[in-house]
Short mmCIF file of C-alpha atoms in Angstrom, two decimals:
data_model
loop_
_atom_site.label_atom_id
_atom_site.label_comp_id
_atom_site.label_asym_id
_atom_site.label_seq_id
_atom_site.Cartn_x
_atom_site.Cartn_y
_atom_site.Cartn_z
CA MET A 28 32.57 -10.44 -9.47
CA SER A 29 34.91 -8.24 -7.44
CA ALA A 30 37.02 -9.73 -4.69
CA ASN A 31 35.13 -8.00 -1.90
CA ARG A 32 31.71 -9.34 -2.90
CA SER A 33 30.50 -12.93 -3.00
CA THR A 34 27.39 -15.04 -3.14
CA ILE A 35 26.11 -16.62 0.06
CA LYS A 36 27.64 -19.97 0.91
CA GLY A 37 26.78 -20.07 4.58
CA ALA A 38 24.67 -18.46 7.26
CA SER A 39 27.64 -16.36 8.42
CA HIS A 40 27.20 -14.05 5.44
CA SER A 41 25.17 -10.89 5.83
CA PRO A 42 22.74 -9.23 3.38
CA ARG A 43 25.52 -6.78 2.49
CA ASP A 44 27.44 -9.66 0.86
CA LEU A 45 24.69 -10.21 -1.72
CA ARG A 46 24.61 -8.91 -5.25
CA TRP A 47 22.02 -6.19 -5.72
CA GLY A 48 19.72 -8.33 -7.86
CA VAL A 49 19.67 -11.18 -5.35
CA GLU A 50 19.22 -8.82 -2.42
CA ARG A 51 16.29 -7.16 -4.16
CA ARG A 52 14.59 -10.52 -4.67
CA LEU A 53 15.14 -11.53 -1.05
CA GLU A 54 13.78 -8.19 0.09
CA PHE A 55 10.71 -8.91 -2.04
CA ALA A 56 10.41 -12.39 -0.51
CA GLU A 57 10.55 -10.95 2.99
CA PHE A 58 7.94 -8.33 2.11
CA ARG A 59 5.59 -11.13 1.04
CA ILE A 60 6.30 -13.04 4.26
CA VAL A 61 5.63 -9.94 6.40
CA TRP A 62 2.45 -8.76 4.71
CA ASP A 63 0.98 -11.91 3.14
CA GLY A 64 2.31 -14.40 5.65
CA ARG A 65 3.30 -16.79 2.86
CA LEU A 66 5.69 -17.24 -0.05
CA ASN A 67 6.30 -19.70 -2.86
CA ARG A 68 8.71 -19.92 -5.77
CA ASN A 69 6.10 -18.75 -8.26
CA ASP A 70 5.87 -15.42 -6.44
CA ILE A 71 9.52 -14.74 -7.27
CA THR A 72 9.57 -16.22 -10.77
CA GLU A 73 6.48 -14.30 -11.91
CA PHE A 74 7.54 -10.94 -10.50
CA PHE A 75 11.20 -10.99 -11.56
CA GLY A 76 10.99 -13.24 -14.62
CA ILE A 77 13.63 -15.67 -13.38
CA SER A 78 13.75 -19.46 -13.58
CA THR A 79 12.26 -21.80 -10.98
CA PRO A 80 15.73 -23.14 -9.99
CA GLN A 81 16.91 -19.56 -9.42
CA ALA A 82 13.86 -18.81 -7.26
CA ALA A 83 14.49 -21.98 -5.26
CA ALA A 84 18.10 -20.90 -4.78
CA ASP A 85 16.91 -17.48 -3.57
CA ILE A 86 14.65 -19.06 -0.96
CA SER A 87 17.53 -21.28 0.17
CA ARG A 88 19.71 -18.19 0.53
CA TYR A 89 17.02 -16.55 2.61
CA GLN A 90 16.77 -19.60 4.87
CA GLU A 91 20.55 -19.53 5.37
CA LEU A 92 20.39 -15.90 6.40
CA ALA A 93 17.32 -16.28 8.61
CA PRO A 94 16.73 -19.96 9.42
CA ASN A 95 13.88 -19.24 11.86
CA ASN A 96 11.94 -16.86 9.63
CA ILE A 97 10.09 -19.28 7.35
CA THR A 98 8.90 -22.87 7.45
CA TYR A 99 7.41 -24.97 4.67
CA ASP A 100 3.72 -25.80 5.04
CA LYS A 101 3.15 -29.05 3.13
CA SER A 102 -0.63 -28.75 3.14
CA ALA A 103 -0.61 -25.18 1.80
CA LYS A 104 2.40 -25.94 -0.43
CA CYS A 105 4.11 -22.69 0.45
CA TYR A 106 6.47 -21.15 2.97
CA ILE A 107 4.82 -19.44 5.92
CA GLN A 108 6.08 -17.01 8.52
CA GLY A 109 7.95 -18.68 11.37
CA LYS A 110 7.02 -18.05 15.00
CA ALA A 111 10.45 -16.52 15.67
CA PHE A 112 10.33 -14.28 12.60
CA LYS A 113 12.65 -11.26 12.62
CA PRO A 114 13.11 -9.24 9.41
CA VAL A 115 16.66 -9.01 8.06
CA PHE A 116 16.05 -7.01 4.88
CA LEU A 117 13.11 -4.81 5.81
CA THR A 118 11.78 -2.82 8.68
CA ALA A 119 8.21 -4.00 9.14
CA ASP A 120 6.91 -0.53 8.42
CA ALA A 121 3.18 -0.03 7.84
CA GLN A 122 3.93 3.18 5.95
CA ARG A 123 5.87 1.26 3.31
CA TYR A 124 2.91 -1.02 2.64
CA LEU A 125 0.44 1.86 2.55
CA ALA A 126 2.75 3.87 0.29
CA GLN A 127 2.39 1.17 -2.36
CA LEU A 128 -1.40 1.43 -2.15
CA GLN A 129 -1.06 5.20 -2.44
CA SER A 130 1.14 4.78 -5.52
CA ILE A 131 -1.63 2.78 -7.18
CA THR A 132 -4.28 5.42 -6.48
CA ASP A 133 -1.91 8.13 -7.73
CA GLY A 134 -1.31 6.22 -10.96
CA ILE A 135 2.42 5.93 -10.30
CA LEU A 136 2.34 2.13 -10.14
CA THR A 137 -0.03 -0.51 -11.43
CA ALA A 138 -1.18 -3.25 -9.08
CA ASP A 139 1.16 -5.71 -10.83
CA GLU A 140 4.15 -3.44 -10.19
CA THR A 141 3.71 -3.41 -6.42
CA TRP A 142 5.00 -6.15 -4.13
CA ILE A 143 1.54 -6.80 -2.73
CA SER A 144 0.05 -10.11 -3.88
CA ARG A 145 -3.39 -9.81 -2.29
CA LEU A 146 -4.67 -6.27 -2.56
CA PRO A 147 -7.32 -5.25 -0.04
CA SER A 148 -10.28 -3.18 -1.15
CA PHE A 149 -9.05 0.41 -0.92
CA ASP A 150 -9.46 3.91 -2.29
CA ALA A 151 -8.21 7.41 -1.57
CA VAL A 152 -9.45 10.96 -1.69
CA PRO A 153 -8.77 12.29 -5.21
CA VAL A 154 -5.76 14.55 -5.59
CA LEU A 155 -5.93 17.36 -8.12
CA ARG A 156 -2.94 17.04 -10.41
CA ARG A 157 -1.20 20.15 -11.65
CA GLU A 158 0.10 19.84 -15.18
CA ILE A 159 3.87 20.22 -15.36
CA LYS A 160 5.35 20.19 -18.84
CA THR A 161 8.31 17.87 -19.28
CA ASP A 162 10.44 20.41 -21.16
CA HIS A 163 9.84 23.01 -18.47
CA LEU A 164 10.95 20.65 -15.70
CA SER A 165 13.97 19.45 -17.69
CA GLY A 166 14.98 23.07 -18.29
CA ILE A 167 14.76 23.85 -14.57
CA LEU A 168 16.77 20.72 -13.73
CA GLU A 169 19.47 21.60 -16.25
CA ALA A 170 19.73 25.08 -14.74
CA ILE A 171 20.05 23.57 -11.26
CA HIS A 172 22.75 21.11 -12.30
CA SER A 173 24.74 23.71 -14.23
CA THR A 174 24.17 26.49 -11.65
CA SER A 175 22.81 28.68 -14.43
CA ALA A 176 20.03 31.23 -14.72
CA ILE A 177 17.07 30.32 -16.91
CA ASN A 178 14.59 32.58 -18.65
CA ILE A 179 11.01 31.53 -17.91
CA LYS A 180 7.57 32.82 -18.83
CA TYR A 181 5.72 32.83 -15.53
CA GLN A 182 2.17 33.66 -14.50
CA SER A 183 2.28 35.25 -11.08
CA MET A 184 -0.86 35.83 -9.05
CA THR A 185 0.38 39.37 -8.41
CA GLN A 186 0.50 40.22 -12.12
CA PRO A 187 -2.40 40.26 -14.62
CA GLU A 188 -0.32 38.82 -17.47
CA PRO A 189 2.52 36.28 -17.66
CA THR A 190 5.98 37.82 -17.91
CA TRP A 191 9.42 36.62 -18.95
CA ARG A 192 11.93 36.71 -16.12
CA TRP A 193 15.32 35.32 -15.26
CA ILE A 194 15.56 33.01 -12.26
CA SER A 195 18.47 31.03 -10.81
CA PRO A 196 17.00 27.78 -9.43
CA HIS A 197 19.00 25.65 -7.03
CA ALA A 198 16.44 23.16 -5.66
CA LEU A 199 12.96 21.69 -6.01
CA GLY A 200 10.40 21.74 -3.23
CA PHE A 201 7.10 20.02 -2.53
CA ASP A 202 4.56 21.46 -0.10
CA GLY A 203 2.46 18.30 0.06
CA PHE A 204 0.30 19.36 -2.88
CA ARG A 205 2.41 21.32 -5.37
CA TRP A 206 5.98 21.22 -6.72
CA HIS A 207 7.97 24.41 -7.02
CA ALA A 208 11.45 25.58 -7.96
CA ARG A 209 13.39 27.33 -5.23
CA ALA A 210 15.20 30.09 -7.08
CA PHE A 211 16.70 33.55 -6.95
CA CYS A 212 14.42 36.00 -8.75
CA HIS A 213 16.46 38.49 -10.79
CA ILE A 214 13.51 40.93 -10.81
CA ASP A 215 12.81 41.03 -7.07
CA SER A 216 16.40 40.19 -6.02
CA ILE A 217 15.30 37.60 -3.45
CA PHE A 218 15.01 33.83 -3.22
CA LYS A 219 11.43 32.67 -3.64
CA ASP A 220 9.29 29.78 -4.84
CA PHE A 221 8.10 29.40 -8.43
CA LEU A 222 5.29 26.90 -8.92
CA LEU A 223 6.18 24.55 -11.78
CA PRO A 224 2.63 24.45 -13.25
CA ARG A 225 2.67 28.24 -13.61
CA ILE A 226 5.71 28.18 -15.88
CA GLN A 227 4.38 28.76 -19.40
CA GLY A 228 7.64 28.70 -21.33
CA VAL A 229 11.43 28.46 -21.09
CA ARG A 230 13.95 29.97 -23.47
CA GLY A 231 17.63 29.70 -22.81
CA THR A 232 20.08 29.88 -19.95
CA LYS A 233 23.03 32.03 -19.02
CA GLU A 234 25.83 32.00 -16.52
CA CYS A 235 25.08 33.52 -13.15
CA GLU A 236 27.04 34.31 -10.03
CA ILE A 237 24.24 33.75 -7.54
CA ASP A 238 25.44 31.63 -4.62
CA SER A 239 22.65 29.29 -3.51
CA ASN A 240 24.30 29.10 -0.09
CA SER A 241 23.08 32.65 0.49
CA ASP A 242 19.48 31.38 0.50
CA GLU A 243 19.27 31.51 4.28
CA ALA A 244 15.65 30.40 4.45
CA TRP A 245 16.49 27.23 2.51
CA HIS A 246 19.63 26.32 4.42
CA SER A 247 18.38 27.06 7.96
CA TYR A 248 15.88 25.06 9.96
CA VAL A 249 13.30 25.59 12.67
CA THR A 250 11.44 23.11 14.85
CA VAL A 251 7.68 23.50 15.06
CA GLN A 252 6.48 22.18 18.41
CA ILE A 253 2.92 20.85 18.45
CA GLY A 254 0.72 19.42 21.19
CA PRO A 255 -2.89 18.36 21.79
CA HIS A 256 -5.49 21.12 21.84
CA PRO A 257 -5.88 22.31 25.46
CA ASN A 258 -9.69 22.05 25.27
CA LEU A 259 -9.61 18.29 24.70
CA ASN A 260 -10.22 16.05 27.71
CA GLU A 261 -7.45 13.79 29.00
CA ASN A 262 -8.59 10.71 27.06
CA GLN A 263 -8.81 12.70 23.84
CA LYS A 264 -5.38 14.21 24.44
CA ARG A 265 -3.88 10.74 24.89
CA VAL A 266 -5.41 9.61 21.59
CA VAL A 267 -3.92 12.64 19.81
CA GLU A 268 -0.53 11.95 21.40
CA VAL A 269 -0.62 8.37 20.08
CA ASP A 270 -1.86 9.47 16.64
CA TYR A 271 1.09 11.80 16.15
CA GLY A 272 3.70 9.85 18.10
CA MET A 273 4.08 12.58 20.72
CA LYS A 274 6.19 12.20 23.82
CA ASP A 275 5.25 14.03 27.01
CA GLY A 276 2.49 15.82 25.15
CA ALA A 277 4.64 17.32 22.41
CA LEU A 278 6.15 16.59 19.02
CA GLY A 279 8.83 18.54 17.19
CA ILE A 280 8.58 18.89 13.41
CA THR A 281 11.88 20.11 12.01
CA THR A 282 11.59 21.90 8.68
CA ARG A 283 13.46 24.33 6.49
CA LYS A 284 12.47 27.90 7.22
CA ALA A 285 11.54 28.15 3.54
CA PHE A 286 8.85 25.52 4.22
CA LEU A 287 7.56 27.07 7.43
CA TYR A 288 4.55 28.72 5.82
CA TYR A 289 3.53 25.45 4.16
CA VAL A 290 3.91 23.39 7.34
CA LEU A 291 1.78 25.76 9.40
CA LYS A 292 -0.87 25.98 6.69
CA ARG A 293 -1.02 22.24 6.09
CA PHE A 294 -1.70 21.52 9.77
CA SER A 295 -3.95 24.60 10.22
CA LEU A 296 -1.45 26.05 12.70
CA ASP A 297 -1.51 29.39 10.90
CA LEU A 298 -4.89 30.23 12.41
CA PRO A 299 -5.26 31.94 15.82
CA LEU A 300 -6.12 29.57 18.68
CA GLY A 301 -9.88 29.44 19.01
CA THR A 302 -10.61 29.93 15.32
CA ARG A 303 -11.57 26.27 15.08
CA SER A 304 -13.01 24.08 17.82
CA ALA A 305 -10.91 21.41 19.51
CA LYS A 306 -12.95 18.63 17.87
CA ASP A 307 -11.96 19.99 14.44
CA GLN A 308 -8.42 21.17 15.27
CA HIS A 309 -6.78 18.52 17.43
CA ILE A 310 -3.30 20.05 17.62
CA VAL A 311 -1.95 23.48 18.49
CA LEU A 312 1.35 25.32 18.10
CA LEU A 313 3.38 25.33 21.32
CA ASN A 314 6.30 27.62 20.40
CA SER A 315 4.54 30.47 18.63
CA GLU A 316 7.07 33.12 19.71
CA GLU A 317 9.98 31.20 18.18
CA ILE A 318 7.99 30.57 15.01
CA ASP A 319 7.03 34.23 14.71
CA GLY A 320 10.74 35.08 14.82
CA ALA A 321 11.56 32.52 12.15
CA PHE A 322 9.15 34.22 9.76
CA ALA A 323 11.58 37.12 9.44
CA VAL A 324 13.72 34.74 7.39
CA ALA A 325 10.92 32.60 5.94
CA GLU A 326 9.06 35.56 4.43
CA GLN A 327 11.26 35.23 1.35
CA ARG A 328 9.53 31.95 0.54
CA LYS A 329 6.59 33.80 -0.96
CA VAL A 330 5.26 32.21 -4.11
CA GLY A 331 5.97 34.27 -7.19
#
């Protein structure tokens, strides 16, 4: 162990003094305390495959770091959350818990791989998965890392047949539904988005002199200001403000200009006010003039 890192020997040590493996286990223990309200040694031994003495030592370390966070309940034979509980490893974030449920529905994790011991009954609206071939993605990644151009066979919606073209990708993007490569198109001579599922083949790379820093739409940002729909009553407006975490009736969403189209479309802000009723469209765009100006740059985001 290096001289600047040590195991915990007293409560004066902070979580930063822990080895990564120990810290991960204590983070897990705190997650169980936050969301299940209880913890025992078996929770740690079963999830991490460590010995019972090691799990007991981990709990002792946690008690040294946060002596008021857990107490032992003899009748339940487990540790329970203390009345003065304050997390030291985690932010008690509801989104983190829900993200693990989402990972199960998406097939990314199995129930046993999450940190949740008692799963509630849950489900999610099905998401249509786009097939992305591994060799296509790895080819794009290699081109990004080596700042090279790559030859791809791509089916554009503006062309009847797929065509081979050279692109110089420098980043990946996700619009909330689909992954794409942000790349310079050597046919159109602009930076644009190439949907990964529409790539039908890759064949070779070559050196290129395209500077990704010249992709202004990717490297510049704009803030989309939203607020409650003006046709809602005051009670409804307050609910919308709470739902979105607005302050003084507004919320700023900062995004790359290359993502501006996607942001507006995802929140139905691309439609003229009045297209949808207030009960269906709860939020509206507050800075439309600024956003209209940003489109002069963002227009290059068009999907190929």
